[in-house]
Short mmCIF file of C-alpha atoms in Angstrom, two decimals:
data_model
loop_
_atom_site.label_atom_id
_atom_site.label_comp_id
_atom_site.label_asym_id
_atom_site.label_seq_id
_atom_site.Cartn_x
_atom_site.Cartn_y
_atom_site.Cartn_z
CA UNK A 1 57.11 54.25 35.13
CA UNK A 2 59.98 51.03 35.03
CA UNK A 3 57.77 48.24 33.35
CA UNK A 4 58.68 45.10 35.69
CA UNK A 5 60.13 41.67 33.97
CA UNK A 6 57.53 39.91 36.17
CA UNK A 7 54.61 41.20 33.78
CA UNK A 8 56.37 40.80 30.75
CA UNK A 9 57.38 37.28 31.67
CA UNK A 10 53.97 36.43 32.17
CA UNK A 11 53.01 37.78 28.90
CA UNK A 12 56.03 35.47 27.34
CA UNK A 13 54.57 32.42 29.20
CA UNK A 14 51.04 33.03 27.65
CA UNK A 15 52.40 33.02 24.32
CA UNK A 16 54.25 29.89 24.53
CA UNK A 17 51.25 28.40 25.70
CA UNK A 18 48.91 29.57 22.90
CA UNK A 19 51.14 28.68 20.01
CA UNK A 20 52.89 25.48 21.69
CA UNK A 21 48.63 24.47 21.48
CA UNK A 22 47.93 26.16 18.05
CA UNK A 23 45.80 28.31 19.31
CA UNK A 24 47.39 31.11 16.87
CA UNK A 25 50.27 33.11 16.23
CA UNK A 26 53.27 33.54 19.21
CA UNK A 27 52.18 36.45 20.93
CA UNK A 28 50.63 37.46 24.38
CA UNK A 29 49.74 39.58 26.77
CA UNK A 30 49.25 40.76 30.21
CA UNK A 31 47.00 43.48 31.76
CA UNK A 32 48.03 44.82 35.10
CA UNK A 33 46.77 47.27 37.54
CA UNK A 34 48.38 48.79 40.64
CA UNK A 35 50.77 45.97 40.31
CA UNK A 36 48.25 43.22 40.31
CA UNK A 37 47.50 40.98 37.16
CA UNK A 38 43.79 41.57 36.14
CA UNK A 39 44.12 39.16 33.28
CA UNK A 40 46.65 37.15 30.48
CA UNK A 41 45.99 35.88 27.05
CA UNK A 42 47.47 34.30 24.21
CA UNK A 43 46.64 35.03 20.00
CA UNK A 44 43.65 32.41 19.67
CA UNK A 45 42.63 33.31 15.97
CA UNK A 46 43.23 30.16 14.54
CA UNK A 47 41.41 28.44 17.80
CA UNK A 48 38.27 30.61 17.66
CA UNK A 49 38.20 31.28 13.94
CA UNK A 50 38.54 35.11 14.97
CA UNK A 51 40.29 37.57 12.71
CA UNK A 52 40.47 40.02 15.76
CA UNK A 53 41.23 37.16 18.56
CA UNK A 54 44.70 39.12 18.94
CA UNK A 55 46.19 38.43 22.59
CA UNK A 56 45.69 42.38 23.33
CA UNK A 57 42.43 42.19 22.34
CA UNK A 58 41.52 39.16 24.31
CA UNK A 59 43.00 40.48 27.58
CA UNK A 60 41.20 43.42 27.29
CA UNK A 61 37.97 41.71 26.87
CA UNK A 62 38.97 39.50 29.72
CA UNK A 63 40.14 42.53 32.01
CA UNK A 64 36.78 44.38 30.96
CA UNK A 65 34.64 41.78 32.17
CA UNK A 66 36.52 41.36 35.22
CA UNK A 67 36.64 44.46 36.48
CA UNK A 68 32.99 45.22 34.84
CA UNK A 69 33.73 48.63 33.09
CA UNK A 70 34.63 49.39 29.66
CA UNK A 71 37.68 52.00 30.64
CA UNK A 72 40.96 50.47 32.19
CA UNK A 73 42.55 54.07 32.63
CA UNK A 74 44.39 53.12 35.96
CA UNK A 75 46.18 49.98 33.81
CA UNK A 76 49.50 49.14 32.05
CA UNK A 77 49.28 46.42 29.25
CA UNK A 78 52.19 44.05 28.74
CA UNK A 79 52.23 42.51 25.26
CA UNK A 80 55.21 40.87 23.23
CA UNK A 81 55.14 42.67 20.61
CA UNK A 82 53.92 45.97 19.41
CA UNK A 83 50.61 46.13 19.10
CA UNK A 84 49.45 46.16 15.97
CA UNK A 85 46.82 49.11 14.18
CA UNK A 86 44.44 46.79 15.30
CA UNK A 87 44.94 46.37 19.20
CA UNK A 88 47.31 50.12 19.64
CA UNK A 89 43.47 51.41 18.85
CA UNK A 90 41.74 48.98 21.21
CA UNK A 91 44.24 49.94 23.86
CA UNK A 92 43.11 53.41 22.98
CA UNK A 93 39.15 52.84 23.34
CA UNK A 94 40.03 51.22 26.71
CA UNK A 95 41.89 54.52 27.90
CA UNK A 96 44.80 52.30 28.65
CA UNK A 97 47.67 55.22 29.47
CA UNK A 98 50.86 52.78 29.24
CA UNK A 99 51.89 50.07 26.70
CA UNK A 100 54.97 48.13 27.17
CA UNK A 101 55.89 45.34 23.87
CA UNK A 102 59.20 43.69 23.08
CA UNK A 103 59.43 42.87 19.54
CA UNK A 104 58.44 45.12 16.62
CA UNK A 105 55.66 44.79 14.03
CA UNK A 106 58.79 44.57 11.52
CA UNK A 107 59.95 41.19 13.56
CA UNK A 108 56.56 39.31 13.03
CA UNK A 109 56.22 40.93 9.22
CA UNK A 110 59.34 39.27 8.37
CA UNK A 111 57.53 35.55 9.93
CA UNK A 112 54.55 36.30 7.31
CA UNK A 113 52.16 37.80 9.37
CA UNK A 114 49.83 40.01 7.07
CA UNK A 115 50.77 43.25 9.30
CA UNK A 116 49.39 46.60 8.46
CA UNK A 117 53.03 47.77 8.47
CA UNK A 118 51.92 51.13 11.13
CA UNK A 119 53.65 51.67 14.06
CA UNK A 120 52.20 52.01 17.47
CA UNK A 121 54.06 55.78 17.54
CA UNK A 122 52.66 56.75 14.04
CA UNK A 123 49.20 55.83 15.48
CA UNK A 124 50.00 57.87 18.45
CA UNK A 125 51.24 60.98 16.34
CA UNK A 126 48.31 60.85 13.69
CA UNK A 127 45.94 60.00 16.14
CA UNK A 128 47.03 62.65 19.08
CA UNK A 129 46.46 59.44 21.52
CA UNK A 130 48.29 60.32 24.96
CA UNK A 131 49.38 56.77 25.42
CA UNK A 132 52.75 56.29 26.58
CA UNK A 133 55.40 53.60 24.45
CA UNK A 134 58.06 51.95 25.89
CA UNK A 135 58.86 49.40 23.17
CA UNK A 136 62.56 47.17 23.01
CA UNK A 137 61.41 45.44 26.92
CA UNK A 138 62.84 42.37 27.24
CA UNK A 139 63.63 41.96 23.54
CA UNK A 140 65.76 38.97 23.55
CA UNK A 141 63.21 37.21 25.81
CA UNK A 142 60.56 37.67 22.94
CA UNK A 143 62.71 37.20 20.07
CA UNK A 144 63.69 33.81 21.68
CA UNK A 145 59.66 33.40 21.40
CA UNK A 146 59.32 34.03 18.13
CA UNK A 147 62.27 31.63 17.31
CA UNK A 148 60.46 28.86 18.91
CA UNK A 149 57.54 29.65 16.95
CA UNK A 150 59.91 28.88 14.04
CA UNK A 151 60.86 25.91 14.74
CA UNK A 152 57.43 24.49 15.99
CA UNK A 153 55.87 22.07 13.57
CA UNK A 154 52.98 23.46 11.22
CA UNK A 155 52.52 27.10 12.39
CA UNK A 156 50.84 28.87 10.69
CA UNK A 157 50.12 32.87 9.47
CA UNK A 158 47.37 35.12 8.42
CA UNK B 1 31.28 47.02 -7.33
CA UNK B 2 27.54 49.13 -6.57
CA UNK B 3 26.53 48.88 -2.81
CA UNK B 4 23.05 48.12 -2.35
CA UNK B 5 20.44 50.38 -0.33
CA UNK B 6 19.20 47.01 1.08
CA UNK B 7 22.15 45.74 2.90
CA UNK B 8 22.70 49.59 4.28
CA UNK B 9 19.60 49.64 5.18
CA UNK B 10 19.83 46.31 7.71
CA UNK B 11 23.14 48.02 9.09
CA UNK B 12 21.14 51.10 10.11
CA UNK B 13 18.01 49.17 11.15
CA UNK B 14 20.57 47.12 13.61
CA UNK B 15 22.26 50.29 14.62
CA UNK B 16 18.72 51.91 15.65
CA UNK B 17 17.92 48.91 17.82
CA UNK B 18 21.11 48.87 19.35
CA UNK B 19 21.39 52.50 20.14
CA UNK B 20 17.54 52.13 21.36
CA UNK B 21 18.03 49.34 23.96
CA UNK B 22 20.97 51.32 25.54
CA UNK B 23 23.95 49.06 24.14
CA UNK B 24 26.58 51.18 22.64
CA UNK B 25 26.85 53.86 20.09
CA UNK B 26 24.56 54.78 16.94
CA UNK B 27 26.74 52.25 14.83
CA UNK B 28 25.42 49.27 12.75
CA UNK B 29 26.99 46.90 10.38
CA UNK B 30 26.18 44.07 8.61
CA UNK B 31 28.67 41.36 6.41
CA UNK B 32 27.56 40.48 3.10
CA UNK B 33 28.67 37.23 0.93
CA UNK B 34 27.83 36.51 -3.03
CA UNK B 35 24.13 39.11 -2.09
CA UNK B 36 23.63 36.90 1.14
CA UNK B 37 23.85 38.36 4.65
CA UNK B 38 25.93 36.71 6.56
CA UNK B 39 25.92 38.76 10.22
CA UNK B 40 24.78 41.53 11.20
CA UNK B 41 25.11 43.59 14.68
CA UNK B 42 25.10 47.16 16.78
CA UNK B 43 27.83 48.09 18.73
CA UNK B 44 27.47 46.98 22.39
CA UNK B 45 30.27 48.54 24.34
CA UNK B 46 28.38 49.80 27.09
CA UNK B 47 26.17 46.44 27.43
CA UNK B 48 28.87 43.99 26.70
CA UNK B 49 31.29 46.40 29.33
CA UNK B 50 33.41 45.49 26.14
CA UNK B 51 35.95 48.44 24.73
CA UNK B 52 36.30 46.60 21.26
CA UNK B 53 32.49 45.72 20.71
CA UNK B 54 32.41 47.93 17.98
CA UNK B 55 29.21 46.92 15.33
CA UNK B 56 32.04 46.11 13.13
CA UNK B 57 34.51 43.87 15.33
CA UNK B 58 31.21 42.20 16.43
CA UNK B 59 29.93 41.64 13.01
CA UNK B 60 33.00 39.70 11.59
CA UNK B 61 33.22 37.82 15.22
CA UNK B 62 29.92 36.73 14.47
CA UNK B 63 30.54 36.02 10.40
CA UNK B 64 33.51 34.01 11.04
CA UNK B 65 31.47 32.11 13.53
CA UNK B 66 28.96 31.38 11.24
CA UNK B 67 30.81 30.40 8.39
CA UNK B 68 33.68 28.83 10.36
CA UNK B 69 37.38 30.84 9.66
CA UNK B 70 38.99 33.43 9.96
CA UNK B 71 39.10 35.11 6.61
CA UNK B 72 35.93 36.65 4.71
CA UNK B 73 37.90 37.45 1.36
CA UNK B 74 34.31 37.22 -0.76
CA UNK B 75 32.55 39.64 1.51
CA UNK B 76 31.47 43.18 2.07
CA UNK B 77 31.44 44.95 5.09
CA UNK B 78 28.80 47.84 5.22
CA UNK B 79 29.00 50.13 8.29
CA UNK B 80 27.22 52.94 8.92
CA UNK B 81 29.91 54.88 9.99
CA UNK B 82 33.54 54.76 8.53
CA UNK B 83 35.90 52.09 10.63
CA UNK B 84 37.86 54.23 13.03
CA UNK B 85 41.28 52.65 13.09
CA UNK B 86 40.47 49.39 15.45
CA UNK B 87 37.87 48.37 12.96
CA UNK B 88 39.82 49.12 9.80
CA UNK B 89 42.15 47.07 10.81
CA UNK B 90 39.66 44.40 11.92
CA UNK B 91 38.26 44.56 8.55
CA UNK B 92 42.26 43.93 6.69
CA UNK B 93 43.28 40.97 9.03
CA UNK B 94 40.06 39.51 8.20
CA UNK B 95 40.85 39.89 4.17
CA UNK B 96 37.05 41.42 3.63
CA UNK B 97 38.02 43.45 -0.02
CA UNK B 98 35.33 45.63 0.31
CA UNK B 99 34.36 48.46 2.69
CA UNK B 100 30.55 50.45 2.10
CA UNK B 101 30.04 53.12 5.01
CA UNK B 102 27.93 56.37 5.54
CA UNK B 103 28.63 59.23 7.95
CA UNK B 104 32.38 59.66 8.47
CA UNK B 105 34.73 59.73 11.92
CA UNK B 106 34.78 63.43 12.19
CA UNK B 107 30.82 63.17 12.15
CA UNK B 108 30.84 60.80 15.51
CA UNK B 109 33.47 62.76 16.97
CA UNK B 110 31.40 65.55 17.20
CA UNK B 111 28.95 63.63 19.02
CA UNK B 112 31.74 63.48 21.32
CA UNK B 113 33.02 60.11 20.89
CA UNK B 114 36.83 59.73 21.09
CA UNK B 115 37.90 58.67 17.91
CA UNK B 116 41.75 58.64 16.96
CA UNK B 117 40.61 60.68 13.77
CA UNK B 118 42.46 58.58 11.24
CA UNK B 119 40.67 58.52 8.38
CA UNK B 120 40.31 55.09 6.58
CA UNK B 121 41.65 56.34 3.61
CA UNK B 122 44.89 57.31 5.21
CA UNK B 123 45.19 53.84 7.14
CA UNK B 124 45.11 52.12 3.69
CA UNK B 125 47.55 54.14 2.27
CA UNK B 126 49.87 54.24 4.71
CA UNK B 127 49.18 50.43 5.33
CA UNK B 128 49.66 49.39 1.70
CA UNK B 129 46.45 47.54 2.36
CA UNK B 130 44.66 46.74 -1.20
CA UNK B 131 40.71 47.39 0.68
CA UNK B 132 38.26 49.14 -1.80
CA UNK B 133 36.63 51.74 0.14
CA UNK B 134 32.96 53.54 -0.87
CA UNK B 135 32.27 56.32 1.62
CA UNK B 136 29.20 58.68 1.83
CA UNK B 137 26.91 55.90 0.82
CA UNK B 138 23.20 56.34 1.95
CA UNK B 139 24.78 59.26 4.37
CA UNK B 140 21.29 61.19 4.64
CA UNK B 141 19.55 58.31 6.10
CA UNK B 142 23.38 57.47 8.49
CA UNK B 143 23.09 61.23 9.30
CA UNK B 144 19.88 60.65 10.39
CA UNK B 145 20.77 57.87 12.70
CA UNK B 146 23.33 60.02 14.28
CA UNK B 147 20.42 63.00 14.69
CA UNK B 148 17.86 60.00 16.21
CA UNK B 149 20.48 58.58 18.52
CA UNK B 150 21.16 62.27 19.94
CA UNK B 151 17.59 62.78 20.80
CA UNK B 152 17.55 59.73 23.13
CA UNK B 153 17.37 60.22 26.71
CA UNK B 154 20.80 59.18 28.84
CA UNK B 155 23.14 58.80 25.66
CA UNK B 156 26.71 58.05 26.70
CA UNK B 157 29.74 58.35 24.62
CA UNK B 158 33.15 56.91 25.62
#
């Protein structure tokens, strides 16, 4: 599978969007399926007071009630950066087969995020998960993103 | 810190009704602050069409609602069964110190639900997170859930 820039860059837009508003931290997310967008989202867990408002978690939610089903096993999910304990196991639950991130947990540790500091192919391994990983996509895209996270006024971690 | 029977016992009772009406799996939580529930819930990933709906995800939704942020660092999370890794990780970004649960992963994965068998334990460690965790607690009457919710008609795993 070649992810496609088009997703990703979709994913990048949502997560200029969500922090430019303060909706939460700089990352999003895009869920696609035979090369149609089912659904985007941003972080909103400053906006919605929600620990677990994470933009993979979101656009799952939002791609579940779309397509009205619980199991997105013919889907590829675009986020920004790796997906955290959190959201690698959501993508799990959902059946998603392929995840595709730019930026590492590492990147957004080093910003202050309180990351649990797993990665997404440790999860895999321990958890014998058949997901495929293609991490390192477009990573100077979403490093710029993170950058102008830094320099927005007021952000703010958790 | 000693769990109390009662607040296990709301968990299960919300777990029962859940698993009763059809909504999800034989899971129940409830959140706990200074002896005062805050939220409690079932899973509802088969009502909800919702992947992440787990009793514990939908608990601290709901608690953060209620009290209006994102973090619940007074509060105690019991769950009937342990957090598989979505809700473990739920449970650190929202800063809840403690963790009370009954029957354990490989228990529901037996039932044929498709856990990533991380244990808890193991996710804190290798996270560095600083959770307490109790296991085991009240696990004849959370084994009993699990033996109740396999003699329904039309149960459905995922």
């Amino acid at each position: 599978m070649i992810p496609s820039k088009k997703f990703m860059t979709i994913a990048l837009s949502a997560a200029k969007k969500g922090c430019q508003n303060g909706y939460g931290g700089p990352f999003g997310c895009c869920i696609v399926k035979k090369d149609k967008i089912i659904a985007r989202a941003s972080n909103t867990v400053l906006k919605s007071s929600n620990p677990t408002a994470h933009a993979e978690i979101n656009t799952i939610v939002k791609a579940c009630a779309i397509l009205k089903t619980h199991v997105l096993d013919e889907c590829v999910i675009y986020t920004t950066t790796e997906p955290c304990p959190m959201c690698f196991s959501a993508i799990h639950w959902a059946k998603i087969p392929i995840i595709v991130y730019g930026t590492a947990i590492e990147d957004v540790k080093k910003l202050g995020f309180n990351e649990l500091m797993i990665k997404a192919k440790q999860l895999k391994i321990s958890g014998k998960s058949s997901v495929k990983i293609i991490g390192g996509f477009m990573l100077k895209e979403c490093e710029d993103l993170l950058d102008f996270w830094k320099n927005l006024p007021g952000q703010e971690t958790y």
